[in-house]
Amino acid sequence: PWSGWRLLYLPSLLDHLLGHDQARRLIHGIKVAIAIVLVSLLYMVDVIHDRLGDNLMWAIMTVVVMFELTSGGTLRKGVNRGFGTLCGGLLGMLVALWAHDIGGWGRTVLVSFLLFIICTAASYFRMIPNIKKGYDYGVMIFILTFSLVAVSGVRGDQIIKQANDRLSAILIGMAISVTTNMLIFPVWAGDELQASLESNFKSLASSIQGTVDDYFKPVDEKLEGQPLDTSKGCKSVIHSKASNESMALFAKWEPMNRRFGHCYPWDDYLVIANLLRNLAISILSLRDCRRYKNQGDSTDEIKKQCESMSDSIGSMLTKLGAHFHNRTKSVAADDVDNLESHKQKLFKLICHLDIDSGNEDDIEGAQIAQFLLVLINII
Amino acid sequence: PWSGWRLLYLPSLLDHLLGHDQARRLIHGIKVAIAIVLVSLLYMVDVIHDRLGDNLMWAIMTVVVMFELTSGGTLRKGVNRGFGTLCGGLLGMLVALWAHDIGGWGRTVLVSFLLFIICTAASYFRMIPNIKKGYDYGVMIFILTFSLVAVSGVRGDQIIKQANDRLSAILIGMAISVTTNMLIFPVWAGDELQASLESNFKSLASSIQGTVDDYFKPVDEKLEGQPLDTSKGCKSVIHSKASNESMALFAKWEPMNRRFGHCYPWDDYLVIANLLRNLAISILSLRDCRRYKNQGDSTDEIKKQCESMSDSIGSMLTKLGAHFHNRTKSVAADDVDNLESHKQKLFKLICHLDIDSGNEDDIEGAQIAQFLLVLINII
């Protein structure tokens, strides 16, 4: 017999039918639509409409503007919006009430003057890089609410009732979007960040192996366009900075994500992401060196050493990725010893340090990353 | 005697007094404030208020939301907003008019159903990466306008008059913000992009020279924390991708920027920016190689060659930057020959290709960049 619980499997069913990205977009679309329909039903219910009137439009606006893909993003925007509205509304009401006591042209002049001063200050404040990064939206809402309230207060008589109603409408909108976003198949920014770092680990592991394999191929095979693939992986890792940072920002707002919980050290994730980016740069540089290398001086011995080295770096990265995935204590000491001995051998073996200069760097990167992972997993 | 024209020197005066960034923020703030005050004066003028009523609030909202730092950004947002509002408004009106003919619960159900379908579709559409990159804002405005119009149409009687008034208010807001933004000390995205690439050229030139100088220092001097500086420059070049891309997107909307004019090949700028990023990666890799280099095998001859080479690359980059600044035809053929001969000498000189592998790559990068510059300057 069909039961409602089957709906819980909807995401995985859609994943299966449409592919991950499309299923995700579809579910997001449905969530947005549900929130909008809920809020417009409120508008159509007479009791609430009689109480709040056309101010309910603010609830609809809040839902549309606030609804982000991840829960953390939505919460963050909600809090930004809430604070911006409150501060802007209060300040605007003060101005409006003050202006109310003055008649005629004086009122217009006073309001314009205050608008000018406060909007200049707030826009200036908004453009400061750190503020822009974290609170851009909040300050914008502040400017918006302040000017709307101050200006409409000049004509309106029921300033306080208006502000009150509008605030209730915005709160209703916020409540609806937060609950819809977090109760119906939530997408956690923390999970996204985790997945992005895992895939970075993987793509770097395969790039290292690919690059070193490539390096020892005969020249004629090299000319085929293959190496582009490995470099693409590295470049996408290098350019993942902005998205990782915003995900980490959002993830901090998700204490209710069972997988990670409160006070999870997201900043350390950024440190790891940064190390991975440095590693990606080193790998790319290894590729560059390779392009200009004449093959003559790589003896079989070096080749063997390098290949086993790249394999162990690769498997190490894969392992790190897996441990990262399970958030268990980090790689066993054996692996580190293993890498260490490879490194020693290579050191002894060669003095032309073309290849190993790159590789060593990779090892160092991996070791630092590992060290950090150990740190994190202890926490 | 004091004349109004002196105001034109205000930006350079402020630049002088406050420093470039702060002066810019202050001017931006003042521009925003002027636009907001203008639009609220409209609200306070009786003739216009009698005609449009509280719909004028939409004009204020439009100004606050649309006003971006650069003219291109503002225009782009304006066009996005215009299209989104038009499409959303029309579709919403259709739904509202249709629902008007049906009474009772049927109306609520019909509107909710249509809202659900259309919002799902639009939100899905909005999350597609290419759409999100270019038209995120427009689609959001579409959803917003559509649901507001459709929902309020259920109760309102004067659907068409309402929509009409609101549209006029939005158009007024758009006109005010575009004119204020573009007439009062405009900031052009094209200029920003140009300046950013120029500074990238400069910082890479100094990084190359710094890195090679560093390379040949005795080991004990190396241990001081200096090299960090050169790598910082490179890293900021590498991470300038996102901002360069959005600037190029905005710059396309600025046909009235006298300095560049219509149909300027901004995409080629992105290509150059990309080459510079690759060059930055190569320079970083050169630094990495250096870290693991034992000093023994760099003879004086190599050192001399490398240093003269890095100098000529550096001066070449600086020259390229200057030519880029003046947008004149590119570097003289002498310089290319010069570099070419350096390269040949180095080739002959050494078979350990640690250093020059990195350097050659830089040359190649510079040559490609130069080639592109030639191309651009011909256009």
PDB file of N, CA, C and O in Angstrom, chain B residues 204-232:
ATOM      1  N   LEU B 204      53.136  41.453 -12.027  1.00  0.00           N
ATOM      2  CA  LEU B 204      53.846  40.284 -12.538  1.00  0.00           C
ATOM      3  C   LEU B 204      55.270  40.658 -12.902  1.00  0.00           C
ATOM      4  O   LEU B 204      56.200  39.891 -12.635  1.00  0.00           O
ATOM      5  N   ALA B 205      55.457  41.834 -13.508  1.00  0.00           N
ATOM      6  CA  ALA B 205      56.813  42.251 -13.871  1.00  0.00           C
ATOM      7  C   ALA B 205      57.695  42.284 -12.639  1.00  0.00           C
ATOM      8  O   ALA B 205      58.805  41.731 -12.636  1.00  0.00           O
ATOM      9  N   SER B 206      57.170  42.888 -11.563  1.00  0.00           N
ATOM     10  CA  SER B 206      58.024  42.968 -10.381  1.00  0.00           C
ATOM     11  C   SER B 206      58.207  41.597  -9.741  1.00  0.00           C
ATOM     12  O   SER B 206      59.258  41.302  -9.191  1.00  0.00           O
ATOM     13  N   SER B 207      57.191  40.729  -9.849  1.00  0.00           N
ATOM     14  CA  SER B 207      57.355  39.389  -9.268  1.00  0.00           C
ATOM     15  C   SER B 207      58.443  38.610  -9.980  1.00  0.00           C
ATOM     16  O   SER B 207      59.245  37.936  -9.338  1.00  0.00           O
ATOM     17  N   ILE B 208      58.451  38.694 -11.318  1.00  0.00           N
ATOM     18  CA  ILE B 208      59.454  37.938 -12.043  1.00  0.00           C
ATOM     19  C   ILE B 208      60.838  38.360 -11.603  1.00  0.00           C
ATOM     20  O   ILE B 208      61.679  37.540 -11.232  1.00  0.00           O
ATOM     21  N   GLN B 209      61.066  39.673 -11.612  1.00  0.00           N
ATOM     22  CA  GLN B 209      62.395  40.135 -11.244  1.00  0.00           C
ATOM     23  C   GLN B 209      62.720  39.770  -9.805  1.00  0.00           C
ATOM     24  O   GLN B 209      63.801  39.282  -9.506  1.00  0.00           O
ATOM     25  N   GLY B 210      61.746  39.962  -8.928  1.00  0.00           N
ATOM     26  CA  GLY B 210      61.972  39.627  -7.534  1.00  0.00           C
ATOM     27  C   GLY B 210      62.315  38.167  -7.354  1.00  0.00           C
ATOM     28  O   GLY B 210      63.244  37.817  -6.608  1.00  0.00           O
ATOM     29  N   THR B 211      61.588  37.302  -8.054  1.00  0.00           N
ATOM     30  CA  THR B 211      61.812  35.864  -7.884  1.00  0.00           C
ATOM     31  C   THR B 211      63.201  35.469  -8.352  1.00  0.00           C
ATOM     32  O   THR B 211      63.909  34.727  -7.663  1.00  0.00           O
ATOM     33  N   VAL B 212      63.584  35.971  -9.531  1.00  0.00           N
ATOM     34  CA  VAL B 212      64.893  35.563 -10.039  1.00  0.00           C
ATOM     35  C   VAL B 212      66.015  36.143  -9.195  1.00  0.00           C
ATOM     36  O   VAL B 212      67.001  35.453  -8.915  1.00  0.00           O
ATOM     37  N   ASP B 213      65.857  37.372  -8.752  1.00  0.00           N
ATOM     38  CA  ASP B 213      66.868  37.943  -7.851  1.00  0.00           C
ATOM     39  C   ASP B 213      67.014  37.070  -6.618  1.00  0.00           C
ATOM     40  O   ASP B 213      68.112  36.723  -6.206  1.00  0.00           O
ATOM     41  N   ASP B 214      65.866  36.747  -6.053  1.00  0.00           N
ATOM     42  CA  ASP B 214      65.832  35.894  -4.879  1.00  0.00           C
ATOM     43  C   ASP B 214      66.574  34.592  -5.095  1.00  0.00           C
ATOM     44  O   ASP B 214      67.284  34.105  -4.225  1.00  0.00           O
ATOM     45  N   TYR B 215      66.350  34.052  -6.279  1.00  0.00           N
ATOM     46  CA  TYR B 215      66.886  32.741  -6.605  1.00  0.00           C
ATOM     47  C   TYR B 215      68.393  32.707  -6.437  1.00  0.00           C
ATOM     48  O   TYR B 215      68.963  31.716  -6.001  1.00  0.00           O
ATOM     49  N   PHE B 216      69.032  33.787  -6.810  1.00  0.00           N
ATOM     50  CA  PHE B 216      70.488  33.772  -6.816  1.00  0.00           C
ATOM     51  C   PHE B 216      71.101  34.351  -5.562  1.00  0.00           C
ATOM     52  O   PHE B 216      72.298  34.547  -5.485  1.00  0.00           O
ATOM     53  N   LYS B 217      70.247  34.633  -4.595  1.00  0.00           N
ATOM     54  CA  LYS B 217      70.806  35.109  -3.336  1.00  0.00           C
ATOM     55  C   LYS B 217      71.453  33.954  -2.594  1.00  0.00           C
ATOM     56  O   LYS B 217      71.048  32.810  -2.757  1.00  0.00           O
ATOM     57  N   PRO B 218      72.441  34.269  -1.755  1.00  0.00           N
ATOM     58  CA  PRO B 218      72.982  33.212  -0.890  1.00  0.00           C
ATOM     59  C   PRO B 218      71.877  32.661   0.000  1.00  0.00           C
ATOM     60  O   PRO B 218      70.902  33.361   0.296  1.00  0.00           O
ATOM     61  N   VAL B 219      72.071  31.421   0.427  1.00  0.00           N
ATOM     62  CA  VAL B 219      71.000  30.736   1.158  1.00  0.00           C
ATOM     63  C   VAL B 219      70.575  31.473   2.418  1.00  0.00           C
ATOM     64  O   VAL B 219      69.390  31.562   2.728  1.00  0.00           O
ATOM     65  N   ASP B 220      71.527  32.000   3.146  1.00  0.00           N
ATOM     66  CA  ASP B 220      71.167  32.605   4.432  1.00  0.00           C
ATOM     67  C   ASP B 220      70.286  33.838   4.278  1.00  0.00           C
ATOM     68  O   ASP B 220      69.431  34.119   5.106  1.00  0.00           O
ATOM     69  N   GLU B 221      70.456  34.544   3.163  1.00  0.00           N
ATOM     70  CA  GLU B 221      69.577  35.691   2.949  1.00  0.00           C
ATOM     71  C   GLU B 221      68.156  35.246   2.621  1.00  0.00           C
ATOM     72  O   GLU B 221      67.188  35.927   2.886  1.00  0.00           O
ATOM     73  N   LYS B 222      68.089  34.075   2.013  1.00  0.00           N
ATOM     74  CA  LYS B 222      66.780  33.571   1.592  1.00  0.00           C
ATOM     75  C   LYS B 222      65.850  33.339   2.762  1.00  0.00           C
ATOM     76  O   LYS B 222      64.636  33.401   2.625  1.00  0.00           O
ATOM     77  N   LEU B 223      66.433  33.004   3.878  1.00  0.00           N
ATOM     78  CA  LEU B 223      65.582  32.577   4.986  1.00  0.00           C
ATOM     79  C   LEU B 223      64.754  33.730   5.549  1.00  0.00           C
ATOM     80  O   LEU B 223      63.779  33.502   6.250  1.00  0.00           O
ATOM     81  N   GLU B 224      65.135  34.937   5.239  1.00  0.00           N
ATOM     82  CA  GLU B 224      64.288  36.042   5.684  1.00  0.00           C
ATOM     83  C   GLU B 224      62.975  36.019   4.898  1.00  0.00           C
ATOM     84  O   GLU B 224      62.932  35.582   3.762  1.00  0.00           O
ATOM     85  N   GLY B 225      61.944  36.512   5.543  1.00  0.00           N
ATOM     86  CA  GLY B 225      60.587  36.284   5.014  1.00  0.00           C
ATOM     87  C   GLY B 225      60.224  36.990   3.714  1.00  0.00           C
ATOM     88  O   GLY B 225      59.057  37.025   3.337  1.00  0.00           O
ATOM     89  N   GLN B 226      61.221  37.550   3.010  1.00  0.00           N
ATOM     90  CA  GLN B 226      60.940  38.379   1.855  1.00  0.00           C
ATOM     91  C   GLN B 226      60.037  37.774   0.761  1.00  0.00           C
ATOM     92  O   GLN B 226      59.109  38.432   0.330  1.00  0.00           O
ATOM     93  N   PRO B 227      60.336  36.545   0.293  1.00  0.00           N
ATOM     94  CA  PRO B 227      59.670  36.079  -0.918  1.00  0.00           C
ATOM     95  C   PRO B 227      58.154  36.113  -0.855  1.00  0.00           C
ATOM     96  O   PRO B 227      57.498  36.134  -1.882  1.00  0.00           O
ATOM     97  N   LEU B 228      57.606  36.142   0.339  1.00  0.00           N
ATOM     98  CA  LEU B 228      56.155  36.204   0.469  1.00  0.00           C
ATOM     99  C   LEU B 228      55.554  37.320  -0.384  1.00  0.00           C
ATOM    100  O   LEU B 228      54.487  37.168  -0.957  1.00  0.00           O
ATOM    101  N   ASP B 229      56.257  38.440  -0.441  1.00  0.00           N
ATOM    102  CA  ASP B 229      55.714  39.585  -1.168  1.00  0.00           C
ATOM    103  C   ASP B 229      55.458  39.259  -2.630  1.00  0.00           C
ATOM    104  O   ASP B 229      54.392  39.553  -3.155  1.00  0.00           O
ATOM    105  N   THR B 230      56.465  38.652  -3.277  1.00  0.00           N
ATOM    106  CA  THR B 230      56.279  38.371  -4.692  1.00  0.00           C
ATOM    107  C   THR B 230      55.110  37.409  -4.886  1.00  0.00           C
ATOM    108  O   THR B 230      54.349  37.537  -5.829  1.00  0.00           O
ATOM    109  N   SER B 231      54.975  36.443  -3.963  1.00  0.00           N
ATOM    110  CA  SER B 231      53.917  35.455  -4.194  1.00  0.00           C
ATOM    111  C   SER B 231      52.546  36.074  -3.969  1.00  0.00           C
ATOM    112  O   SER B 231      51.563  35.686  -4.589  1.00  0.00           O
ATOM    113  N   LYS B 232      52.479  37.071  -3.101  1.00  0.00           N
ATOM    114  CA  LYS B 232      51.191  37.718  -2.868  1.00  0.00           C
ATOM    115  C   LYS B 232      50.671  38.358  -4.148  1.00  0.00           C
ATOM    116  O   LYS B 232      49.506  38.226  -4.506  1.00  0.00           O
TER     117      LYS B 232
END
